[in-house]
PDB file of C-alpha atoms in Angstrom:
ATOM      1  CA  UNK A   1     -48.397 -26.983 -29.507  1.00 89.00           C
ATOM      2  CA  UNK A   2     -48.549 -27.436 -25.721  1.00 92.00           C
ATOM      3  CA  UNK A   3     -49.777 -24.403 -23.767  1.00 94.00           C
ATOM      4  CA  UNK A   4     -49.652 -24.248 -19.967  1.00 95.00           C
ATOM      5  CA  UNK A   5     -52.892 -23.009 -18.439  1.00 95.00           C
ATOM      6  CA  UNK A   6     -54.432 -22.395 -15.028  1.00 91.00           C
ATOM      7  CA  UNK A   7     -58.149 -22.469 -14.265  1.00 89.00           C
ATOM      8  CA  UNK A   8     -59.741 -21.752 -10.908  1.00 85.00           C
ATOM      9  CA  UNK A   9     -63.353 -22.587 -10.094  1.00 85.00           C
ATOM     10  CA  UNK A  10     -66.493 -23.908 -11.726  1.00 88.00           C
ATOM     11  CA  UNK A  11     -67.402 -20.804 -13.745  1.00 92.00           C
ATOM     12  CA  UNK A  12     -63.926 -20.553 -15.282  1.00 92.00           C
ATOM     13  CA  UNK A  13     -63.992 -24.275 -16.099  1.00 92.00           C
ATOM     14  CA  UNK A  14     -67.319 -23.782 -17.884  1.00 94.00           C
ATOM     15  CA  UNK A  15     -65.989 -20.782 -19.787  1.00 96.00           C
ATOM     16  CA  UNK A  16     -62.787 -22.549 -20.838  1.00 96.00           C
ATOM     17  CA  UNK A  17     -64.710 -25.618 -21.988  1.00 96.00           C
ATOM     18  CA  UNK A  18     -67.151 -23.444 -23.967  1.00 97.00           C
ATOM     19  CA  UNK A  19     -64.231 -21.740 -25.737  1.00 97.00           C
ATOM     20  CA  UNK A  20     -62.724 -25.128 -26.633  1.00 97.00           C
ATOM     21  CA  UNK A  21     -66.061 -26.277 -28.053  1.00 96.00           C
ATOM     22  CA  UNK A  22     -65.802 -23.493 -30.658  1.00 96.00           C
ATOM     23  CA  UNK A  23     -62.782 -25.222 -32.217  1.00 95.00           C
ATOM     24  CA  UNK A  24     -63.585 -28.231 -34.433  1.00 88.00           C
ATOM     25  CA  UNK A  25     -60.171 -29.912 -34.180  1.00 86.00           C
ATOM     26  CA  UNK A  26     -59.126 -32.354 -31.500  1.00 91.00           C
ATOM     27  CA  UNK A  27     -57.776 -30.720 -28.326  1.00 95.00           C
ATOM     28  CA  UNK A  28     -56.296 -32.489 -25.302  1.00 96.00           C
ATOM     29  CA  UNK A  29     -55.901 -31.329 -21.717  1.00 95.00           C
ATOM     30  CA  UNK A  30     -52.900 -33.072 -20.137  1.00 94.00           C
ATOM     31  CA  UNK A  31     -51.335 -33.217 -16.709  1.00 92.00           C
ATOM     32  CA  UNK A  32     -48.758 -35.877 -15.929  1.00 89.00           C
ATOM     33  CA  UNK A  33     -50.351 -39.158 -16.956  1.00 88.00           C
ATOM     34  CA  UNK A  34     -53.893 -37.712 -17.132  1.00 90.00           C
ATOM     35  CA  UNK A  35     -55.472 -36.699 -20.442  1.00 93.00           C
ATOM     36  CA  UNK A  36     -59.035 -35.387 -20.891  1.00 95.00           C
ATOM     37  CA  UNK A  37     -61.115 -33.681 -23.543  1.00 95.00           C
ATOM     38  CA  UNK A  38     -61.228 -29.931 -22.731  1.00 96.00           C
ATOM     39  CA  UNK A  39     -64.565 -29.704 -24.563  1.00 96.00           C
ATOM     40  CA  UNK A  40     -66.013 -31.601 -21.591  1.00 94.00           C
ATOM     41  CA  UNK A  41     -66.583 -29.380 -18.561  1.00 91.00           C
ATOM     42  CA  UNK A  42     -66.421 -32.432 -16.285  1.00 91.00           C
ATOM     43  CA  UNK A  43     -63.068 -33.373 -17.803  1.00 91.00           C
ATOM     44  CA  UNK A  44     -61.739 -29.852 -17.183  1.00 93.00           C
ATOM     45  CA  UNK A  45     -62.958 -29.896 -13.567  1.00 90.00           C
ATOM     46  CA  UNK A  46     -61.554 -33.369 -12.952  1.00 89.00           C
ATOM     47  CA  UNK A  47     -58.069 -32.569 -14.178  1.00 90.00           C
ATOM     48  CA  UNK A  48     -57.778 -29.271 -12.297  1.00 85.00           C
ATOM     49  CA  UNK A  49     -59.037 -30.682  -9.015  1.00 84.00           C
ATOM     50  CA  UNK A  50     -56.964 -33.868  -9.148  1.00 82.00           C
ATOM     51  CA  UNK A  51     -53.751 -32.968 -10.966  1.00 74.00           C
ATOM     52  CA  UNK A  52     -50.650 -32.040  -9.023  1.00 79.00           C
ATOM     53  CA  UNK A  53     -48.535 -31.456 -12.139  1.00 88.00           C
ATOM     54  CA  UNK A  54     -48.828 -28.409 -14.450  1.00 92.00           C
ATOM     55  CA  UNK A  55     -51.764 -28.572 -16.867  1.00 93.00           C
ATOM     56  CA  UNK A  56     -51.284 -28.123 -20.609  1.00 96.00           C
ATOM     57  CA  UNK A  57     -53.734 -27.833 -23.464  1.00 96.00           C
ATOM     58  CA  UNK A  58     -52.401 -29.583 -26.571  1.00 95.00           C
ATOM     59  CA  UNK A  59     -53.627 -28.032 -29.828  1.00 93.00           C
ATOM     60  CA  UNK A  60     -52.614 -31.166 -31.723  1.00 87.00           C
ATOM     61  CA  UNK A  61     -52.582 -30.416 -35.475  1.00 86.00           C
ATOM     62  CA  UNK A  62     -54.273 -26.990 -35.353  1.00 91.00           C
ATOM     63  CA  UNK A  63     -52.906 -24.607 -38.008  1.00 93.00           C
ATOM     64  CA  UNK A  64     -50.921 -21.533 -36.908  1.00 93.00           C
ATOM     65  CA  UNK A  65     -53.693 -19.011 -37.654  1.00 95.00           C
ATOM     66  CA  UNK A  66     -56.205 -20.994 -35.593  1.00 94.00           C
ATOM     67  CA  UNK A  67     -53.681 -21.417 -32.768  1.00 95.00           C
ATOM     68  CA  UNK A  68     -53.219 -17.634 -32.594  1.00 96.00           C
ATOM     69  CA  UNK A  69     -56.995 -17.106 -32.405  1.00 97.00           C
ATOM     70  CA  UNK A  70     -57.260 -19.830 -29.756  1.00 97.00           C
ATOM     71  CA  UNK A  71     -54.488 -18.204 -27.680  1.00 96.00           C
ATOM     72  CA  UNK A  72     -56.320 -14.890 -27.838  1.00 97.00           C
ATOM     73  CA  UNK A  73     -59.576 -16.555 -26.744  1.00 97.00           C
ATOM     74  CA  UNK A  74     -57.972 -18.338 -23.771  1.00 97.00           C
ATOM     75  CA  UNK A  75     -55.653 -15.478 -22.771  1.00 97.00           C
ATOM     76  CA  UNK A  76     -57.123 -15.168 -19.270  1.00 96.00           C
ATOM     77  CA  UNK A  77     -56.294 -18.836 -18.591  1.00 96.00           C
ATOM     78  CA  UNK A  78     -52.683 -18.775 -19.767  1.00 96.00           C
ATOM     79  CA  UNK A  79     -50.122 -19.488 -17.066  1.00 90.00           C
ATOM     80  CA  UNK A  80     -47.953 -16.370 -16.773  1.00 81.00           C
TER      81      UNK A  80
END
């Protein structure tokens, strides 16, 4: 599942990365041709400061129950 997100600033990047670290499966943060590991705060910062396209987190093969919990955890970062 691809979920569009928006993160502003260092503290929010740290918080988002910390949330992603709580999920054992593989996650990807994608924007255009860029792809980084959202469990890496530096990766999160790099993609948000350099990407001009929308940014999506890809939950890969996460089961539906885990996806719903993840969405709740990252609610403040969801693009609305």
